[in-house]
Coordinates of C-alpha atoms and ligand atoms in Angstrom, one line a residue:
M1 CA -15.8 13.2 -14.0
K2 CA -13.3 12.2 -11.4
K3 CA -14.4 9.7 -8.8
V4 CA -13.7 10.2 -5.1
S5 CA -14.0 7.2 -2.7
I6 CA -14.3 7.6 1.0
L7 CA -13.1 4.7 3.0
V8 CA -14.5 4.1 6.4
P9 CA -13.3 1.1 8.5
C10 CA -16.0 0.3 11.1
Y11 CA -15.8 -1.8 14.1
N12 CA -18.8 -1.6 16.5
E13 CA -19.9 1.8 15.2
E14 CA -23.7 1.5 15.4
Q15 CA -23.8 4.8 17.4
S16 CA -21.5 6.8 15.1
L17 CA -22.7 5.7 11.7
P18 CA -26.1 7.5 11.9
L19 CA -24.3 10.7 12.8
L20 CA -21.7 10.2 10.1
Y21 CA -24.2 9.7 7.3
P22 CA -25.7 13.3 7.1
E23 CA -22.1 14.7 7.3
L24 CA -21.1 12.6 4.3
Q25 CA -24.3 13.5 2.4
S26 CA -23.8 17.2 2.8
L27 CA -20.1 16.8 1.8
M28 CA -21.1 15.0 -1.4
Q29 CA -23.8 17.6 -2.2
S30 CA -21.3 20.5 -1.6
Q31 CA -18.9 19.0 -4.2
P32 CA -21.0 18.2 -7.3
G33 CA -18.0 18.3 -9.6
Y34 CA -17.0 14.8 -8.5
E35 CA -18.6 11.4 -8.6
W36 CA -18.7 10.0 -5.0
E37 CA -18.5 6.6 -3.4
V38 CA -18.5 5.7 0.3
L39 CA -17.0 2.4 1.1
Y40 CA -17.6 1.0 4.6
V41 CA -15.5 -1.9 5.6
N42 CA -17.3 -3.7 8.4
D43 CA -14.5 -5.3 10.4
G44 CA -16.5 -8.1 12.1
S45 CA -18.6 -5.8 14.2
K46 CA -20.5 -7.5 17.0
D47 CA -23.3 -4.9 17.1
N48 CA -25.8 -3.7 14.4
T49 CA -23.2 -1.9 12.3
L50 CA -23.8 -4.1 9.3
Q51 CA -27.6 -3.7 9.4
I52 CA -27.2 0.1 9.6
I53 CA -24.8 0.1 6.6
K54 CA -27.2 -2.1 4.6
S55 CA -30.1 0.1 5.3
Q56 CA -28.1 3.2 4.3
R57 CA -27.2 1.4 1.0
A58 CA -30.9 0.5 0.4
N59 CA -31.7 4.3 0.3
D60 CA -28.5 5.6 -1.3
K61 CA -26.4 3.7 -3.8
H62 CA -23.4 5.9 -3.1
M63 CA -23.0 3.7 0.0
N64 CA -21.0 0.6 -0.6
Y65 CA -19.6 -1.9 1.8
V66 CA -17.3 -4.8 2.2
N67 CA -18.1 -7.2 5.1
L68 CA -15.1 -9.1 6.5
S69 CA -15.6 -12.6 7.8
R70 CA -14.4 -11.6 11.3
N71 CA -12.5 -8.8 13.1
F72 CA -9.1 -8.4 11.4
G73 CA -8.1 -5.1 12.9
K74 CA -8.1 -1.6 11.4
E75 CA -4.9 -2.1 9.5
N76 CA -6.2 -5.1 7.6
A77 CA -9.6 -3.5 7.2
M78 CA -7.9 -0.6 5.4
L79 CA -6.2 -3.0 3.0
A80 CA -9.5 -4.6 2.2
G81 CA -10.8 -1.1 1.5
F82 CA -7.9 -0.4 -0.9
D83 CA -8.7 -3.6 -2.7
Y84 CA -12.3 -2.6 -3.2
V85 CA -12.4 1.2 -3.8
T86 CA -13.1 2.2 -7.3
G87 CA -12.3 6.0 -7.1
D88 CA -9.4 8.0 -8.7
C89 CA -8.5 8.9 -5.2
V90 CA -9.5 7.7 -1.7
V91 CA -10.0 9.5 1.5
I92 CA -9.6 7.3 4.6
M93 CA -11.5 8.5 7.6
D94 CA -12.7 7.1 11.0
A95 CA -16.4 6.4 11.5
D96 CA -16.4 8.4 14.8
L97 CA -16.2 11.8 13.2
Q98 CA -12.8 12.5 14.9
D99 CA -11.6 13.2 11.4
P100 CA -13.7 16.2 10.3
P101 CA -15.2 15.8 6.7
S102 CA -15.0 19.6 6.4
L103 CA -11.3 19.1 5.6
I104 CA -11.9 17.0 2.5
P105 CA -12.6 19.8 0.1
E106 CA -9.2 21.3 1.0
M107 CA -7.6 17.9 0.4
L108 CA -9.2 17.6 -3.0
R109 CA -7.9 21.0 -3.9
Y110 CA -4.3 19.9 -3.2
W111 CA -4.9 16.7 -5.0
E112 CA -6.0 18.7 -8.1
E113 CA -2.7 20.6 -7.8
G114 CA -0.9 17.3 -8.3
Y115 CA -0.1 16.0 -4.7
K116 CA -0.5 12.3 -4.4
D117 CA -0.8 12.0 -0.7
V118 CA -2.5 14.8 1.3
Y119 CA -2.4 14.0 5.0
A120 CA -3.9 15.7 8.0
K121 CA -1.6 16.4 10.9
R122 CA -3.1 16.8 14.3
A123 CA -2.3 20.2 15.9
N124 CA -2.7 18.6 19.4
R125 CA -2.7 15.1 20.6
G126 CA -5.9 15.5 22.6
K127 CA -6.4 14.0 26.1
E128 CA -3.5 11.8 26.9
S129 CA -1.5 10.8 29.9
W130 CA 2.1 12.0 30.4
L131 CA 3.5 8.5 30.1
R132 CA 1.7 7.8 26.9
K133 CA 3.0 11.1 25.4
K134 CA 6.6 10.2 26.4
F135 CA 6.3 6.7 25.0
S136 CA 4.9 8.0 21.7
L137 CA 7.8 10.5 21.4
L138 CA 10.4 7.8 22.1
F139 CA 8.7 5.5 19.5
Y140 CA 8.9 8.2 16.8
R141 CA 12.6 8.9 17.7
I142 CA 13.6 5.3 17.3
L143 CA 11.8 5.0 14.0
D144 CA 13.0 8.3 12.7
H145 CA 16.7 7.6 13.5
T146 CA 16.8 4.1 12.1
T147 CA 14.8 4.2 8.8
R148 CA 15.7 5.7 5.5
F149 CA 12.4 7.5 5.0
D150 CA 10.8 10.3 6.9
V151 CA 8.5 9.2 9.6
L152 CA 5.6 11.6 10.2
Q153 CA 4.7 12.4 13.7
N154 CA 1.1 13.1 14.9
V155 CA -0.2 12.0 11.6
G156 CA -3.0 9.3 11.6
D157 CA -4.7 7.5 8.9
F158 CA -6.9 10.5 7.9
R159 CA -5.6 11.3 4.4
L160 CA -6.3 11.5 0.7
L161 CA -4.4 9.1 -1.5
D162 CA -4.2 9.1 -5.3
R163 CA -4.9 6.0 -7.3
Q164 CA -1.1 5.6 -7.7
C165 CA -0.6 5.3 -3.9
I166 CA -3.5 2.9 -3.5
H167 CA -2.0 0.7 -6.2
A168 CA 1.3 0.8 -4.4
L169 CA -0.3 0.0 -1.1
T170 CA -2.2 -3.0 -2.4
K171 CA 1.1 -4.4 -3.6
L172 CA 2.4 -4.5 0.0
R173 CA 0.7 -7.5 1.4
E174 CA 2.7 -8.1 4.6
S175 CA 0.5 -9.6 7.3
E176 CA 2.1 -7.7 10.1
R177 CA 0.9 -4.3 8.8
Y178 CA 1.8 -1.0 10.2
T179 CA 0.0 1.2 7.7
K180 CA 1.1 4.6 9.1
G181 CA 4.7 3.5 8.2
L182 CA 3.7 2.1 4.9
F183 CA 2.2 5.5 3.9
C184 CA 5.7 7.0 4.5
W185 CA 7.5 4.1 2.9
I186 CA 5.8 4.3 -0.5
G187 CA 6.9 7.9 -0.9
Y188 CA 5.2 10.1 -3.6
S189 CA 4.6 13.8 -3.3
K190 CA 3.0 14.6 0.1
K191 CA 1.2 17.6 1.4
E192 CA 0.4 18.5 4.9
I193 CA -2.8 20.0 6.4
I194 CA -3.0 20.9 10.1
F195 CA -6.3 20.2 12.0
D196 CA -7.6 19.9 15.5
R197 CA -8.7 16.4 16.3
G198 CA -11.8 16.3 18.4
D199 CA -13.1 13.5 20.6
R200 CA -15.3 10.7 19.5
V201 CA -19.0 11.6 18.9
A202 CA -20.2 8.3 20.2
G203 CA -19.1 4.8 21.2
E204 CA -15.7 3.9 22.6
S205 CA -12.2 3.9 21.3
N206 CA -10.9 0.4 20.7
W207 CA -7.4 1.2 21.7
N208 CA -5.9 1.0 25.2
F209 CA -2.3 1.4 26.4
S210 CA -1.3 -2.2 25.8
S211 CA -2.8 -2.3 22.2
L212 CA -0.9 0.9 21.4
F213 CA 2.2 -0.5 22.9
N214 CA 1.8 -3.6 20.6
L215 CA 1.3 -1.3 17.6
A216 CA 4.5 0.5 18.5
I217 CA 6.4 -2.8 18.6
E218 CA 4.8 -3.7 15.3
G219 CA 5.9 -0.4 13.8
I220 CA 9.5 -0.8 15.0
T221 CA 9.9 -4.5 14.1
S222 CA 8.4 -4.2 10.7
F223 CA 10.4 -1.2 9.6
T224 CA 13.8 -1.5 11.2
T225 CA 16.3 -4.1 12.4
A226 CA 17.9 -1.5 14.8
P227 CA 16.9 -3.5 17.9
L228 CA 19.0 -6.4 16.6
R229 CA 21.9 -4.1 16.1
F230 CA 21.3 -2.7 19.6
A231 CA 21.4 -6.3 21.0
S232 CA 24.8 -7.0 19.3
V233 CA 26.3 -3.7 20.5
F234 CA 24.9 -4.1 24.0
G235 CA 26.3 -7.6 24.1
F236 CA 29.7 -6.4 23.0
V237 CA 29.8 -3.6 25.6
V238 CA 28.8 -6.0 28.4
A239 CA 31.4 -8.6 27.2
F240 CA 34.1 -5.9 27.1
I241 CA 33.3 -4.7 30.6
A242 CA 33.3 -8.4 31.8
F243 CA 36.7 -8.8 30.2
C244 CA 38.1 -5.8 32.0
F245 CA 36.8 -7.2 35.3
M246 CA 38.4 -10.5 34.5
V247 CA 41.8 -8.9 34.0
F248 CA 41.4 -6.8 37.1
Y249 CA 40.4 -9.6 39.4
G250 CA 42.9 -12.0 37.8
V251 CA 45.8 -9.7 38.5
K252 CA 44.4 -8.8 41.9
T253 CA 44.2 -12.5 42.9
L254 CA 47.7 -13.2 41.6
V255 CA 49.2 -10.2 43.5
F256 CA 47.2 -10.2 46.7
G257 CA 46.0 -13.8 46.8
D258 CA 42.4 -15.2 46.9
E259 CA 40.3 -13.8 49.7
A260 CA 37.1 -15.8 48.8
R261 CA 34.7 -13.0 49.3
G262 CA 32.6 -11.2 46.8
F263 CA 29.4 -13.2 46.9
T264 CA 27.4 -10.0 46.3
T265 CA 29.5 -9.1 43.2
L266 CA 29.1 -12.6 41.9
I267 CA 25.3 -12.7 42.3
V268 CA 24.9 -9.2 40.8
V269 CA 27.0 -10.1 37.8
T270 CA 25.3 -13.4 37.2
L271 CA 21.8 -11.8 37.4
F272 CA 22.9 -9.0 35.2
M273 CA 24.3 -11.3 32.5
G274 CA 21.2 -13.4 32.7
G275 CA 19.0 -10.4 32.2
V276 CA 21.0 -9.2 29.2
Q277 CA 20.8 -12.6 27.7
L278 CA 17.0 -12.8 28.2
L279 CA 16.6 -9.3 26.8
T280 CA 18.5 -10.0 23.6
I281 CA 16.8 -13.4 23.1
G282 CA 13.5 -11.6 23.5
I283 CA 14.5 -9.1 20.8
L284 CA 15.5 -12.0 18.5
G285 CA 12.2 -13.7 19.3
E286 CA 10.2 -10.7 18.2
Y287 CA 11.8 -10.9 14.8
I288 CA 11.5 -14.7 14.6
G289 CA 7.8 -14.3 15.4
R290 CA 7.3 -11.9 12.5
I291 CA 9.2 -14.2 10.2
F292 CA 7.0 -17.1 11.3
N293 CA 3.8 -15.1 10.6
E294 CA 5.0 -13.8 7.2
T295 CA 6.1 -17.2 6.0
K296 CA 2.7 -18.7 6.4
K297 CA 1.5 -16.4 3.6
R298 CA -2.0 -16.3 4.9
P299 CA -4.3 -13.7 3.3
T300 CA -4.5 -10.6 5.4
Y301 CA -8.2 -10.6 5.6
L302 CA -11.2 -12.6 4.2
A303 CA -14.2 -10.8 2.8
S304 CA -17.6 -12.4 3.0
E305 CA -19.8 -9.9 1.2
Y306 CA -19.4 -6.9 -1.2
N307 CA -22.6 -4.8 -1.8
D308 CA -25.1 -7.6 -1.1
E309 CA -23.2 -10.2 -3.1
E310 CA -21.2 -13.0 -1.6
V311 CA -17.4 -12.9 -2.2
M312 CA -15.8 -16.2 -3.1
Ligands
UDP401 N1 -11.6 0.0 13.7 C1 -11.7 -1.1 12.9 N2 -11.3 -2.3 13.4 C2 -10.8 -2.5 14.7 C3 -10.7 -1.3 15.5 C4 -11.1 -0.1 15.0 O1 -12.0 -1.0 11.7 O2 -10.5 -3.6 15.0 C5 -12.0 1.3 13.2 C6 -13.1 2.0 14.0 O3 -14.4 1.6 13.7 C7 -12.8 3.5 13.7 C8 -11.3 3.5 13.4 O4 -10.9 2.2 13.1 O5 -13.5 3.9 12.5 C9 -10.5 4.1 14.5 O6 -10.8 3.4 15.7 P1 -10.9 4.2 17.1 O7 -11.8 5.4 17.0 O8 -11.3 3.1 18.1 O9 -9.4 4.6 17.3 P2 -8.9 6.0 17.8 O10 -9.6 7.1 17.1 O11 -9.1 6.0 19.3 O12 -7.4 6.0 17.4
MG402 MG1 -11.5 7.4 17.0

């Protein structure tokens, strides 16, 4: 019998987990043709999430968990999950029921047809501000134009992955993880399902505008060096314009003499050049920061417990 794992990263989900459990149970009962496993990754929750997971496991041995030693973030929690799942495929879903479990049987059908990565695409982006929408569009544009692989828009982490994909993902151990990009990077045959993403059933989202902005920078800097190219081209263009000005003013001074005016021009040009330099140094810095973090080769997460046993 094929085994299906459901991977649920959890951070402060004490309110959602009791609601998620019956949904998972009815899903498992509706698909008796598979062996099931649920793997919770407790990402250093500060509330009673771990106790709730443990009590679920006490009643139902389908429920497994990995407890991380602190909060490592969802991207790292997912990697921990990939390391510990035992199924022939894994379905990644959020604890807050924003990813409807009712879609999973359809995913399984496509998996049986041979697709390795069945991902759910949001039909709408839900409640979002205008600015956030524009930023997200810009972000996808940049990534799409500068990478070699297809970058999927409006696709989250809710998806079914074959063992082959899980294996590939566990090989990618970079510490600055942008998993949505990694799913695209690994390739394999993909299939799309469209769904309506609802709002959280309980608790609060852990994302705000600045953490999303950081994730976007993460995505860009870990998948493309286009900003570095942009810095060189921009520098070249500015230097070229400066050269034209130099010729123009040089000739003008020779022909008409020096009139010792132009304080405004001088200050504008100085400030502009300073700005351009800071901007390009900043871009360089972003990449150097990533190099610094990667060269330390620290493990991406530390687990303290797997199914009531201590992890060494
Ligand atoms: N999550 C996590 N670690 C974190 C933040 C979030 O494991 O540091 C989990 C969270 O418990 C949830 C999923 O990641 O299951 C998605 O989080 P959230 O609902 O806050 O994000 P959103 O749905 O708003 O994108
Ligand atoms: Mg959510």
